[in-house]
Coordinates of C-alpha atoms and ligand atoms in Angstrom, one line a residue:
L1 CA 106.8 91.2 79.6
N2 CA 103.3 92.1 81.1
F3 CA 104.5 91.8 84.2
V4 CA 104.1 94.7 85.9
D5 CA 104.6 95.0 89.7
E6 CA 105.2 98.9 90.1
A7 CA 103.6 102.1 89.1
V8 CA 103.2 105.2 89.9
I9 CA 99.8 107.1 89.9
H10 CA 98.5 110.4 90.6
V11 CA 95.0 110.4 92.2
E12 CA 92.7 113.3 92.9
A13 CA 89.4 113.6 94.6
G14 CA 86.5 115.7 93.6
R15 CA 86.4 119.3 94.7
G16 CA 83.6 120.6 96.7
G17 CA 80.8 122.4 94.9
N18 CA 80.7 126.1 95.5
G19 CA 77.6 127.4 97.9
C20 CA 75.3 129.6 96.1
M21 CA 74.3 133.1 96.9
A22 CA 70.7 133.5 95.8
F23 CA 67.1 135.3 97.1
R24 CA 63.8 134.3 96.8
R25 CA 61.8 136.2 94.1
E26 CA 58.0 135.5 94.2
K27 CA 55.3 137.5 93.1
Y28 CA 53.7 139.7 95.6
V29 CA 56.6 139.2 98.4
P30 CA 58.8 142.1 97.8
R31 CA 61.9 141.1 99.5
G32 CA 62.3 137.2 99.5
G33 CA 64.9 135.8 102.0
P34 CA 68.2 133.6 101.2
S35 CA 67.8 131.1 99.2
G36 CA 71.1 130.0 98.0
G37 CA 71.8 125.8 98.5
D38 CA 74.8 124.5 99.6
G39 CA 77.5 122.7 96.9
G40 CA 77.7 119.0 97.0
D41 CA 80.5 117.2 98.4
G42 CA 83.4 115.9 95.9
G43 CA 83.8 112.4 95.4
S44 CA 86.6 110.6 96.9
L45 CA 89.2 107.9 95.6
F46 CA 89.4 104.4 96.8
L47 CA 91.7 101.6 95.9
R48 CA 90.1 98.2 96.1
G49 CA 92.2 94.5 95.7
N50 CA 90.4 93.0 92.8
A51 CA 91.3 88.8 92.9
Q52 CA 91.2 88.9 89.2
L53 CA 94.3 90.8 88.5
N54 CA 97.9 89.8 89.1
T55 CA 99.8 92.8 87.8
L56 CA 99.6 96.4 87.9
H57 CA 99.6 96.5 84.6
H58 CA 96.4 97.9 83.8
L59 CA 97.3 101.5 85.4
R60 CA 99.9 101.8 82.9
F61 CA 97.8 103.2 80.7
N62 CA 96.3 105.9 82.6
P63 CA 98.4 107.6 85.1
R64 CA 96.1 109.8 86.3
Y65 CA 92.5 109.1 88.4
A66 CA 90.3 111.8 89.2
A67 CA 86.7 111.3 91.2
E68 CA 84.2 113.5 90.4
R69 CA 83.4 117.2 91.7
G70 CA 80.5 118.3 93.6
Q71 CA 78.1 120.6 91.6
H72 CA 77.5 123.8 92.8
G73 CA 74.3 125.0 95.1
E74 CA 71.6 126.4 93.2
G75 CA 68.7 129.1 94.0
S76 CA 65.5 128.1 95.6
N77 CA 67.4 126.2 98.3
C78 CA 68.9 123.5 96.1
T79 CA 72.0 121.5 97.0
G80 CA 74.0 120.6 94.5
R81 CA 74.7 117.0 93.7
S82 CA 77.5 115.2 95.4
G83 CA 80.3 114.0 93.1
D84 CA 80.5 110.2 92.6
D85 CA 83.4 108.1 94.2
L86 CA 85.8 106.4 92.1
I87 CA 87.3 103.2 93.0
V88 CA 90.3 101.8 91.2
D89 CA 90.9 98.2 91.2
V90 CA 94.2 96.4 92.2
P91 CA 95.8 93.3 92.7
L92 CA 95.6 91.5 96.2
G93 CA 99.0 92.3 97.9
T94 CA 99.4 96.0 96.7
E95 CA 101.3 98.2 98.7
V96 CA 100.4 101.8 98.6
R97 CA 102.8 104.7 99.5
D98 CA 103.0 108.2 99.0
A99 CA 105.2 108.7 96.1
E100 CA 106.8 111.8 97.8
S101 CA 107.7 111.1 101.0
G102 CA 107.1 106.9 101.0
E103 CA 104.9 107.1 103.8
L104 CA 102.7 103.8 103.5
L105 CA 99.3 104.5 103.5
G106 CA 97.8 101.0 103.4
E107 CA 98.1 97.4 102.0
I108 CA 95.2 96.0 99.9
L109 CA 94.7 92.4 101.4
D110 CA 91.1 92.1 100.7
G111 CA 88.2 93.5 98.7
E112 CA 87.2 96.0 101.0
P113 CA 87.6 99.8 99.3
L114 CA 90.8 101.9 101.2
L115 CA 90.2 105.5 101.3
I116 CA 93.1 107.2 99.5
V117 CA 92.2 110.9 99.1
R118 CA 89.0 112.4 100.3
G119 CA 86.8 114.5 98.4
G120 CA 86.2 118.3 99.6
R121 CA 83.3 119.4 101.3
G122 CA 80.6 121.3 99.5
G123 CA 80.4 125.2 100.4
R124 CA 77.3 126.3 102.2
G125 CA 74.9 128.5 100.5
N126 CA 73.6 131.7 101.6
A127 CA 70.3 130.3 103.4
R128 CA 72.9 129.0 105.7
F129 CA 74.1 132.3 107.2
A130 CA 70.6 134.1 108.0
T131 CA 70.3 135.5 111.5
A132 CA 67.6 137.0 113.5
T133 CA 69.7 140.4 112.6
N134 CA 70.9 139.6 109.3
R135 CA 68.1 138.4 106.7
A136 CA 69.9 139.0 103.8
P137 CA 73.1 137.5 104.1
R138 CA 75.6 138.0 101.3
R139 CA 77.8 135.1 102.0
A140 CA 78.5 131.9 100.7
D141 CA 81.0 129.3 100.9
P142 CA 83.6 128.1 98.3
G143 CA 84.0 124.4 97.8
E144 CA 87.2 122.7 99.4
E145 CA 89.6 121.6 97.4
G146 CA 89.7 117.8 97.1
E147 CA 92.8 116.0 98.2
A148 CA 95.4 114.8 95.8
R149 CA 98.6 112.9 95.9
S150 CA 101.1 110.8 93.6
L151 CA 101.0 107.3 94.8
K152 CA 103.5 104.4 94.3
L153 CA 102.0 101.3 94.2
E154 CA 104.2 97.9 94.8
L155 CA 102.7 94.5 94.1
K156 CA 103.9 92.0 96.4
L157 CA 102.5 88.6 95.3
L158 CA 99.9 87.0 98.1
A159 CA 101.8 83.5 98.1
D160 CA 102.0 81.3 100.8
V161 CA 105.0 79.5 99.5
G162 CA 107.9 80.8 97.5
V163 CA 110.3 78.7 95.9
V164 CA 113.8 80.1 95.5
G165 CA 117.1 79.1 94.4
L166 CA 119.8 79.3 91.7
P167 CA 119.1 79.6 88.0
N168 CA 118.1 76.2 86.8
A169 CA 117.8 74.7 89.7
G170 CA 114.4 73.2 88.9
K171 CA 111.9 75.9 90.4
S172 CA 109.7 75.9 87.2
T173 CA 109.4 72.3 86.5
L174 CA 108.9 71.4 90.3
I175 CA 105.8 74.2 90.1
S176 CA 104.4 72.9 86.7
V177 CA 104.1 69.4 88.6
V178 CA 102.3 70.3 91.8
S179 CA 100.2 72.8 90.2
A180 CA 98.1 74.0 87.0
A181 CA 100.7 76.7 86.4
R182 CA 103.0 76.6 83.3
P183 CA 106.2 78.5 83.6
K184 CA 108.8 77.9 80.5
I185 CA 111.1 75.4 81.7
A186 CA 114.3 75.1 79.6
E187 CA 118.1 73.6 80.4
Y188 CA 119.6 77.1 80.3
P189 CA 119.8 79.5 83.3
F190 CA 117.3 82.5 83.4
T191 CA 114.3 80.7 81.8
T192 CA 112.0 82.4 84.4
L193 CA 111.7 86.0 83.6
V194 CA 108.5 86.7 86.0
P195 CA 107.2 85.1 89.2
H196 CA 104.5 82.7 88.4
L197 CA 101.7 81.5 90.8
G198 CA 100.6 78.4 90.9
V199 CA 97.8 76.8 92.7
V200 CA 98.4 73.6 94.8
G201 CA 95.0 71.8 95.1
H202 CA 93.6 70.4 98.4
G203 CA 94.0 66.5 99.5
P204 CA 91.3 65.0 101.6
D205 CA 91.7 67.0 104.7
S206 CA 93.8 69.9 103.4
E207 CA 93.3 73.6 102.5
P208 CA 94.9 74.2 98.6
F209 CA 97.9 76.9 98.9
V210 CA 99.5 79.1 96.7
I211 CA 103.2 78.6 95.6
A212 CA 105.4 81.3 94.0
D213 CA 107.9 80.5 91.2
I214 CA 110.9 83.0 91.9
P215 CA 113.3 83.9 88.9
G216 CA 116.7 82.3 89.8
L217 CA 118.5 84.4 92.2
I218 CA 122.4 84.4 91.9
A219 CA 125.1 86.5 94.0
G220 CA 124.4 90.1 94.0
A221 CA 121.2 89.9 93.2
A222 CA 119.7 91.9 96.1
D223 CA 121.6 94.6 94.9
G224 CA 120.1 94.3 91.4
A225 CA 122.2 91.5 89.4
G226 CA 120.4 89.0 87.4
L227 CA 116.6 89.1 87.4
G228 CA 116.0 88.2 91.1
H229 CA 116.3 91.4 92.9
R230 CA 113.3 92.8 91.4
F231 CA 111.2 89.9 92.2
L232 CA 112.7 89.3 95.8
R233 CA 109.8 91.6 97.3
H234 CA 107.6 88.8 96.0
V235 CA 109.1 86.4 98.5
E236 CA 108.3 88.7 101.2
R237 CA 104.8 87.6 102.2
C238 CA 106.0 83.9 101.9
R239 CA 105.0 81.8 105.0
V240 CA 107.3 79.1 103.7
L241 CA 110.4 79.2 101.7
L242 CA 111.0 76.3 99.6
H243 CA 115.0 76.5 98.8
L244 CA 116.0 74.2 96.1
V245 CA 119.3 72.9 95.1
D246 CA 120.5 71.0 92.3
L247 CA 121.9 67.8 93.0
S248 CA 123.1 66.9 89.6
G249 CA 125.3 69.8 89.2
E250 CA 129.0 70.7 89.2
E251 CA 128.7 73.2 91.8
D252 CA 129.3 72.2 95.3
V253 CA 125.7 72.3 97.6
R254 CA 127.1 74.4 100.1
A255 CA 128.1 77.2 98.1
A256 CA 124.8 77.2 96.4
V257 CA 123.0 77.1 99.2
E258 CA 124.9 79.9 100.5
T259 CA 124.6 82.5 97.7
I260 CA 120.9 81.9 98.4
E261 CA 120.8 82.7 102.1
G262 CA 123.2 85.6 101.4
E263 CA 120.9 87.5 98.7
L264 CA 117.5 86.5 100.9
R265 CA 119.5 87.8 104.1
R266 CA 120.9 91.1 102.2
F267 CA 117.5 91.6 100.9
D268 CA 115.6 91.1 104.3
P269 CA 117.2 89.6 107.3
D270 CA 113.6 88.2 108.6
L271 CA 113.7 86.1 105.6
L272 CA 116.0 83.6 106.8
A273 CA 113.6 83.0 109.8
R274 CA 111.2 81.9 107.7
P275 CA 110.3 78.3 107.8
R276 CA 112.1 77.2 105.0
L277 CA 113.1 73.4 103.4
L278 CA 115.9 73.1 101.9
V279 CA 114.9 70.6 98.8
G280 CA 117.6 68.8 96.6
T281 CA 116.2 68.6 92.9
K282 CA 117.1 66.0 90.2
L283 CA 117.3 63.1 92.5
D284 CA 117.0 60.8 89.2
A285 CA 120.3 62.6 88.0
A286 CA 121.9 63.2 91.6
R287 CA 125.7 62.8 92.2
S288 CA 126.0 61.2 95.3
E289 CA 128.8 63.8 97.0
R290 CA 125.9 66.2 96.2
R291 CA 123.6 64.2 98.4
S292 CA 126.1 64.3 101.0
E293 CA 126.5 67.7 101.2
L294 CA 123.2 68.8 101.0
E295 CA 122.3 66.3 104.3
A296 CA 125.5 68.1 105.8
V297 CA 123.9 71.5 105.4
A298 CA 120.8 70.8 106.2
A299 CA 121.9 69.3 109.5
E300 CA 124.1 72.2 110.5
R301 CA 121.1 74.4 110.2
G302 CA 119.0 72.4 111.8
L303 CA 116.4 72.5 108.2
P304 CA 114.3 69.5 106.9
G305 CA 116.6 68.3 103.6
L306 CA 114.3 66.8 101.5
E307 CA 115.4 65.5 97.8
I308 CA 112.9 65.0 95.2
S309 CA 112.9 64.4 91.3
A310 CA 110.1 66.5 89.6
V311 CA 110.5 64.7 86.4
R312 CA 109.6 60.9 88.0
H313 CA 107.5 62.3 90.7
E314 CA 109.7 61.1 93.3
G315 CA 109.4 63.1 96.9
I316 CA 106.6 65.3 95.9
D317 CA 103.8 64.0 98.3
R318 CA 106.6 64.1 101.2
L319 CA 107.2 67.5 100.1
L320 CA 104.1 68.7 100.3
G321 CA 103.3 66.9 103.4
E322 CA 105.9 68.9 104.9
V323 CA 104.9 72.2 103.6
R324 CA 101.4 71.6 104.4
R325 CA 102.8 70.9 108.3
L326 CA 105.0 74.2 108.2
L327 CA 101.7 76.2 106.6
T328 CA 99.6 74.9 109.5
G329 CA 102.4 75.3 112.0
E330 CA 102.4 71.5 113.0
E331 CA 105.4 69.9 114.5
A332 CA 107.1 68.2 112.0
A333 CA 106.6 64.5 111.8
Ligands
LIG1 N1 116.9 64.8 85.3 C1 116.2 66.1 85.8 N2 116.0 67.1 85.3 C2 115.5 68.1 85.8 C3 114.6 67.9 87.0 N3 113.9 69.1 87.1 C4 114.1 70.1 86.5 N4 115.2 69.3 85.4 C5 115.7 69.8 84.5 O1 116.4 71.2 85.0 C6 116.6 72.1 84.0 C7 115.9 73.5 84.7 O2 114.5 73.4 85.3 P1 113.8 74.8 85.5 O3 112.7 74.1 86.2 O4 113.7 75.5 84.3 O5 114.7 75.6 86.7 P2 114.4 76.8 86.9 O6 114.8 77.0 88.3 O7 112.7 77.1 86.7 O8 115.3 77.8 86.0 P3 115.4 79.5 86.1 O9 113.8 79.5 85.6 O10 116.3 79.7 84.9 O11 115.7 79.8 87.4 C8 115.5 71.7 82.8 O12 116.3 71.2 81.6 C9 114.6 70.8 83.3 O13 114.2 69.8 82.6 C10 114.3 66.9 87.4 O14 113.7 66.2 88.4 N5 115.2 66.0 87.1
LIG2 MG1 112.4 78.8 86.0

């Protein structure tokens, strides 16, 4: 599996170059003044969002990143060259924490480089220390150490809409019908092993939005059962949740809905406050008792309850219309 959404890397900024101690030596000038130049500053290290990246996979090959050190100062008042900054690209949606303290250092949401560790300042050369009373200073400063730390990176996908439900609910089928994403679809549970992003194209007067297929959740997912818990974090940034329930199955709709709600709540209670649509799937093969259960469960929660058949393309336009309304914050029609 190449979907890597966690990585620990060690980053180091460059050390500053040392200041130089030197004295001028010129023909016919018996005692020249101090001429040691300053050391160059060490390079800093930045993280930057790159929309081409979808995972943290590329960081697995190299756990350590170091910006360049500053060059030492030289005689004749030559300042050392500053070290180059190092920019490490990560996917949009990456959360950056100090690996030891867990402190949140930032979130990478755009292409603006975020300073992570600062390079050390170059030391001053002895030319800087000359005064009226000390014309031959024998002091030059060493360069400062660059900062260094270990980072824990966590990718939280930037999707507008997250699709959640029990395994086999029809999540991937829906995504494949509304977007160009092609997650695997099959009649057994846990077909989808990693989240998939799809872009739902725009209509005449609507913006495209990003939809995420989250692997099926089961009871206990928030505590690590099944696959879903690893991916629940990718729901955190979604502004709208589509909660899919199979209308064709043996299982009671209420139980199916409550299982997913329980997992969302345990992972983060805020998730249940997110705008959400209850979507009954496989309408073409629905059992009538499932449909009435869905209606009742939706009504109890004051949530819109929709029905779709992804394979027959029924109810899809209405569903996308509701999603767009929620995304733009308009009142339901
Ligand atoms: N009859 C019918 N079957 C459907 C419909 N949508 C999905 N299915 C079938 O339901 C099964 C599961 O569909 P998936 O889209 O793989 O379900 P999923 O929710 O992504 O499942 P996991 O990835 O395992 O969590 C497949 O056999 C689909 O063909 C539908 O609208 N009607
Ligand atoms: Mg799937």
